GROMACS .gro file of C-alpha atoms in nm:
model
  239
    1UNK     CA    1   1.679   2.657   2.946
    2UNK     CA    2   1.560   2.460   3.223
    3UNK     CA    3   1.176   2.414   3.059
    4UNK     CA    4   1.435   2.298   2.734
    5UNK     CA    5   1.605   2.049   2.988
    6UNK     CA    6   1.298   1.905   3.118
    7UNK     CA    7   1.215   1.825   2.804
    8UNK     CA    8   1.473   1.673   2.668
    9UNK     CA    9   1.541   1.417   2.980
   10UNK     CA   10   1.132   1.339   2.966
   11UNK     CA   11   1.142   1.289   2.574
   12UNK     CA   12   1.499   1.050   2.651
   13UNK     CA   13   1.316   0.858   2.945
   14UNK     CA   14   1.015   0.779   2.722
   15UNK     CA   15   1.157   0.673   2.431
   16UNK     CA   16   1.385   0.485   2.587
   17UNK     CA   17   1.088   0.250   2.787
   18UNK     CA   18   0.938   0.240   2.421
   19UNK     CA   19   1.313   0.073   2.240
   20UNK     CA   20   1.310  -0.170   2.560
   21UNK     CA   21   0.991  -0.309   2.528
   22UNK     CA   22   1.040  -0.309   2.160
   23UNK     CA   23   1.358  -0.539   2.284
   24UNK     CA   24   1.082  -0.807   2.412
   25UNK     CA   25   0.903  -1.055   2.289
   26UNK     CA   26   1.060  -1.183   1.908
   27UNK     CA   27   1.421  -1.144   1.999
   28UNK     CA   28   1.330  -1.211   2.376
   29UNK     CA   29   1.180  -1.522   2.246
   30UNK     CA   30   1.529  -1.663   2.010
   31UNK     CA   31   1.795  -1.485   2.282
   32UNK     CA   32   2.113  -1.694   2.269
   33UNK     CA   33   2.058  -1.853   1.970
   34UNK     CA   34   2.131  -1.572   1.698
   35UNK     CA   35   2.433  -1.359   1.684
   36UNK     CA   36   2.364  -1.140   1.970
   37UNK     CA   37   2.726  -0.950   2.050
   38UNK     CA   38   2.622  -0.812   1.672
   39UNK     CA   39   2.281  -0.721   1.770
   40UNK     CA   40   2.412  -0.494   2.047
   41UNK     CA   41   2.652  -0.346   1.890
   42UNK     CA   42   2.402  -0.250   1.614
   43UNK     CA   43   2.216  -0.108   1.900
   44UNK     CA   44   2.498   0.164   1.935
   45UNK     CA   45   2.525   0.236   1.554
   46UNK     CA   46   2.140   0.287   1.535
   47UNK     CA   47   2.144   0.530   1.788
   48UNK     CA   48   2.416   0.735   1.590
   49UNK     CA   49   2.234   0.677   1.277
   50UNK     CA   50   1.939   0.743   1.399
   51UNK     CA   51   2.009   1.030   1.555
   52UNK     CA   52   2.135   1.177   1.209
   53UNK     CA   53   1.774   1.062   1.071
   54UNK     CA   54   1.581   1.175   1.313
   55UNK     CA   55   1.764   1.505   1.312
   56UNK     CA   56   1.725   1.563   0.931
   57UNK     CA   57   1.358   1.467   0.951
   58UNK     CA   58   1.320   1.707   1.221
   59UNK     CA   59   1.494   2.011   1.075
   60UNK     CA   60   1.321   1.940   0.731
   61UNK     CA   61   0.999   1.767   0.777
   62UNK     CA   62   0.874   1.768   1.133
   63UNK     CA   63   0.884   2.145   1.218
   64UNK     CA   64   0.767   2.231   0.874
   65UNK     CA   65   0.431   2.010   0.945
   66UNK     CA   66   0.391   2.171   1.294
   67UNK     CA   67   0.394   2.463   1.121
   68UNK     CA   68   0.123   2.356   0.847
   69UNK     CA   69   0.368   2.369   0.594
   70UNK     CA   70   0.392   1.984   0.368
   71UNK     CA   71   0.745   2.022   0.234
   72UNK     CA   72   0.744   1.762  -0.109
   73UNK     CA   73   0.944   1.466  -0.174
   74UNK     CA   74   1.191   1.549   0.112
   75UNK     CA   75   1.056   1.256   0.315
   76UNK     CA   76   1.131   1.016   0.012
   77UNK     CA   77   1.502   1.148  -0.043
   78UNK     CA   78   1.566   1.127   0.343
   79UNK     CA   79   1.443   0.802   0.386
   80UNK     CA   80   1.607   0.659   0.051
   81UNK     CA   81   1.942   0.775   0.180
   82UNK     CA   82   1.852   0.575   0.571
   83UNK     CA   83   1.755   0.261   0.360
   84UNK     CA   84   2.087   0.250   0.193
   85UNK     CA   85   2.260   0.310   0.499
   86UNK     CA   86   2.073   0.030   0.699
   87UNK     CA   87   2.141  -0.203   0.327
   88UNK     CA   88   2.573  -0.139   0.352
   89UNK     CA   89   2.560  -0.191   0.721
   90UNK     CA   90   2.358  -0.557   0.660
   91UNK     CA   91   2.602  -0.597   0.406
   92UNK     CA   92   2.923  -0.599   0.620
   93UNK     CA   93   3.101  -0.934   0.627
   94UNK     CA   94   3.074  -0.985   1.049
   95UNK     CA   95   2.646  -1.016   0.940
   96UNK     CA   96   2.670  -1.147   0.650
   97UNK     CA   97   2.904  -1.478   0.793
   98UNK     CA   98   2.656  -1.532   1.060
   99UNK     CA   99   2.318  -1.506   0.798
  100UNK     CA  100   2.204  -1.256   1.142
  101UNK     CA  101   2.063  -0.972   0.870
  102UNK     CA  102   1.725  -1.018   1.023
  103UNK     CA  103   1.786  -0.977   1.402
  104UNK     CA  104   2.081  -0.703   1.302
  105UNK     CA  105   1.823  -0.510   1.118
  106UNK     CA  106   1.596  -0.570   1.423
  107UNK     CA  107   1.849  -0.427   1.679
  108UNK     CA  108   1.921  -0.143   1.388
  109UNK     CA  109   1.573  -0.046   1.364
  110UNK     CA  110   1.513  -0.026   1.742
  111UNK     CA  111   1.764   0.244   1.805
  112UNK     CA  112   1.666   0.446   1.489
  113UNK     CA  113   1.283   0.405   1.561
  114UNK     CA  114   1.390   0.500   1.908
  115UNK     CA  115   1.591   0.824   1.819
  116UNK     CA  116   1.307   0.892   1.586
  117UNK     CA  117   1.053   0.903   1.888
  118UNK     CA  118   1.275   1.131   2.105
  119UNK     CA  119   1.247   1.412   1.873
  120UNK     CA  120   0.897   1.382   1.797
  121UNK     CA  121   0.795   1.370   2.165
  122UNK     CA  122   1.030   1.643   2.265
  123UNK     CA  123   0.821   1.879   1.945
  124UNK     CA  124   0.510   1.765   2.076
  125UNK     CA  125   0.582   1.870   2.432
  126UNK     CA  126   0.748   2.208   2.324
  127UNK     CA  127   0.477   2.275   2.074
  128UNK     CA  128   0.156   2.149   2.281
  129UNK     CA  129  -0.032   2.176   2.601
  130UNK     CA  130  -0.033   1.880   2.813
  131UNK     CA  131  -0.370   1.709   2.761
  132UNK     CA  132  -0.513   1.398   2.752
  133UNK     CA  133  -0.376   1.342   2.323
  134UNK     CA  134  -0.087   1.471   2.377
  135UNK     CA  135  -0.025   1.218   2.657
  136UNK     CA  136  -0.229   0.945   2.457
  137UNK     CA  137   0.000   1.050   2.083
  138UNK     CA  138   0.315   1.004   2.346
  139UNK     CA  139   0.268   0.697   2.468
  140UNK     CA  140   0.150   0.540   2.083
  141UNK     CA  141   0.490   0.701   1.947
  142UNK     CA  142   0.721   0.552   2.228
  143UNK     CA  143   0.528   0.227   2.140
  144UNK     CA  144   0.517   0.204   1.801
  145UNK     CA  145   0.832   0.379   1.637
  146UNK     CA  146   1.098   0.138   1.773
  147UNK     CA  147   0.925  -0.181   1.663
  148UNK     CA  148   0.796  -0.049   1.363
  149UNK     CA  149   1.104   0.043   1.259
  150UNK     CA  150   1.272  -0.269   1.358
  151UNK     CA  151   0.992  -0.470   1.205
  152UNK     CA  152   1.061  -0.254   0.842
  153UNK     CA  153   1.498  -0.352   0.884
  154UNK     CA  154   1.423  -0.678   1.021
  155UNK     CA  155   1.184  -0.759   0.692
  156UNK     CA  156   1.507  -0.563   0.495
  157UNK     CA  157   1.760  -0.847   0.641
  158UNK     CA  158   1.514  -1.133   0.555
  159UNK     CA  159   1.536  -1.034   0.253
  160UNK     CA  160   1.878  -1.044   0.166
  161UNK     CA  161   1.846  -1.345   0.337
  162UNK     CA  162   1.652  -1.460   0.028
  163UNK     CA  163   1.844  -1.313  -0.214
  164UNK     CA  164   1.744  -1.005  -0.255
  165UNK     CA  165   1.955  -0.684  -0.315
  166UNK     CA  166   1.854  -0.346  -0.460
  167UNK     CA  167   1.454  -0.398  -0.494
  168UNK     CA  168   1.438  -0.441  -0.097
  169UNK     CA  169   1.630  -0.100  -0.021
  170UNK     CA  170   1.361   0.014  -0.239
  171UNK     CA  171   1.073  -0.103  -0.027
  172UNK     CA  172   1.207   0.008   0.248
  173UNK     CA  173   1.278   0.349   0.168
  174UNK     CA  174   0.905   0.406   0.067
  175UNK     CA  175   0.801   0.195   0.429
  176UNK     CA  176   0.993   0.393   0.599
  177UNK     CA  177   0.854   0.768   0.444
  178UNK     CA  178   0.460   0.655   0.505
  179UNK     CA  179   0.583   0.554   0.862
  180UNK     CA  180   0.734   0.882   0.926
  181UNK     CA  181   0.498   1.054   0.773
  182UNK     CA  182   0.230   0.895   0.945
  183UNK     CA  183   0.434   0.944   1.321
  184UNK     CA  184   0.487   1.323   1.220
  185UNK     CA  185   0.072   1.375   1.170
  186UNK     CA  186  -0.009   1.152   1.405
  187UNK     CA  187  -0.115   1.448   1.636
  188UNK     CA  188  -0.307   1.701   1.438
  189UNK     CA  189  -0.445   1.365   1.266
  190UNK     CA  190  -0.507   1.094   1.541
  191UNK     CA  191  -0.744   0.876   1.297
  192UNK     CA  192  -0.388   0.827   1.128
  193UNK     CA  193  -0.344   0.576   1.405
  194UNK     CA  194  -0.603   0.300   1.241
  195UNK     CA  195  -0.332   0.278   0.926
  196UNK     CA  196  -0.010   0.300   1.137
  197UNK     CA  197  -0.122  -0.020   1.417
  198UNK     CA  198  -0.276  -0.312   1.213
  199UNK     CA  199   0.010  -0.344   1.003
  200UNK     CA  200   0.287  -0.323   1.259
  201UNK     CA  201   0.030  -0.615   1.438
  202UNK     CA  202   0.043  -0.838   1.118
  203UNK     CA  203   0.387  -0.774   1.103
  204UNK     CA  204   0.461  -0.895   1.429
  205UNK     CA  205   0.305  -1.182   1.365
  206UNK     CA  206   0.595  -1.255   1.020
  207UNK     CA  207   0.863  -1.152   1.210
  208UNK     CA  208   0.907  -1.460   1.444
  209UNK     CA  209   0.975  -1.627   1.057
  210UNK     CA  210   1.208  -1.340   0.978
  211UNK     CA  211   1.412  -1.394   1.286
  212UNK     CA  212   1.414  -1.741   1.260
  213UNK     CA  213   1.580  -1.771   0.923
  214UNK     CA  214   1.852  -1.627   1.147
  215UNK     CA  215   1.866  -1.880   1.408
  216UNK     CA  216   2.177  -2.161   1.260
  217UNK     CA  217   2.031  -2.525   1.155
  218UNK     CA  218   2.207  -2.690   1.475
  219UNK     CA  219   2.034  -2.437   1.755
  220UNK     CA  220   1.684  -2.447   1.626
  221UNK     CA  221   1.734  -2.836   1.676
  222UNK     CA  222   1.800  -2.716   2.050
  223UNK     CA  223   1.610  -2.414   2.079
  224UNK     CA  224   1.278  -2.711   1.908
  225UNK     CA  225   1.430  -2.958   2.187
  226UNK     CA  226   1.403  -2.661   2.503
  227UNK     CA  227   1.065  -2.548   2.361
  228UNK     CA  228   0.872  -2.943   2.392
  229UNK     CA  229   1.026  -3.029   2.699
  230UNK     CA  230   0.918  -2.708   2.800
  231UNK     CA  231   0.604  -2.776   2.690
  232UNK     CA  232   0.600  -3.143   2.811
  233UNK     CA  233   0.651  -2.961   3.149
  234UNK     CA  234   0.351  -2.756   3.102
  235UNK     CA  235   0.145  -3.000   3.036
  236UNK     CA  236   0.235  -3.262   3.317
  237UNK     CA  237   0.197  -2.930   3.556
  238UNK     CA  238  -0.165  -2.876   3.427
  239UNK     CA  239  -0.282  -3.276   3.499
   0.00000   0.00000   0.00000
């Protein structure tokens, strides 16, 4: 009971350094000029979502693959059901006022991604020796599950943004079974890492548009007017 403990408060304390750093840099970069009192409170409604995910995925999918066994089309049904989940919950009429579906998904897909990472670290521990992967496969899943996730329901709120209904839940439901497919092997199969990273990097790289379309027309007149004096600042400090 107390190994099971240990565990458990390791596999917490790690996954929650991976959602806050997942926190930093896009939303970091907009704070105070999106809907941010909806952002955290999507924070708490990811974690009980995701803890009903990552739970399911665990009992169905994750214990089965430690065990060699490839259970089919479970992943697909699992994640269909998250994607329309995380597509009502964009669609509620406190998002859907403030056009914040992008950094709501965000904040959404930080707590799932996070929950998600907690139960794989916590099978990895019980199910491993402590080695030099293991720590390595730790570390990667702490890192990547939060913002991959909230890069996936961040893309999902852009798109409604645009207009788009059923198709993206779609898309994300078959994202979102590769990723946790990919997280769940991403021990016994640690080359899976070279098809999990470079996307979640180009991602990053769309999101800061995704997030944007979020930001109203009056504060990214502001948020344009802080960035070139801050600039302007930069520059005069360099001559």
């Amino acid at each position: 009971m107390a190994s099971e403990i240990l565990l458990s408060q390791v596999a917490i304390v790690v996954s929650l350094v991976g959602m806050s750093l997942g926190w930093r840099g896009v939303m970091t970069r907009y704070s105070g000029f999106y809907d941010l009192t909806t952002a955290w409170s999507m924070m708490f409604w990811g974690i009980l979502i995701g803890g009903l995910y990552a739970s399911l995925g665990d009992s169905f999918l994750l214990i089965l693959y430690i065990e060699g066994v490839i259970p089919p089309f479970v992943n697909l049904i699992i994640c269909l059901l998250l994607a329309v989940v995380v597509h009502l919950i964009l669609r509620t009429k406190k998002v859907r006022r403030t056009g914040s579906q992008p950094t709501t998904g965000w904040a959404l897909g930080l707590s799932v991604g996070g929950m998600i990472s907690l139960f794989i670290i916590y099978r990895l521990l019980e199910s491993y020796e402590l080695g030099i992967q293991l720590v390595m496969v730790i570390i990667l899943v702490a890192l990547t599950s939060p913002r991959a996730h909230a890069l996936i329901f961040c893309r999902h709120g852009y798109g409604m943004l645009k207009g788009k209904r059923w198709g993206i839940v779609l898309r994300t439901s078959i994202l979102s079974a590769l990723l946790l497919t990919a997280l769940y092997n991403s021990f016994d199969f640690p080359l899976i890492w070279i098809f999990i990273i470079p996307p979640v990097l180009l991602a990053e790289k769309s999101s800061h548009d995704w997030v944007w379309a979020a930001v109203p027309n009056q504060a990214r007149r502001r948020l344009r007017r802080i960035w070139s004096d801050a600039s302007r600042i930069k520059n005069n400090e360099d001559e």
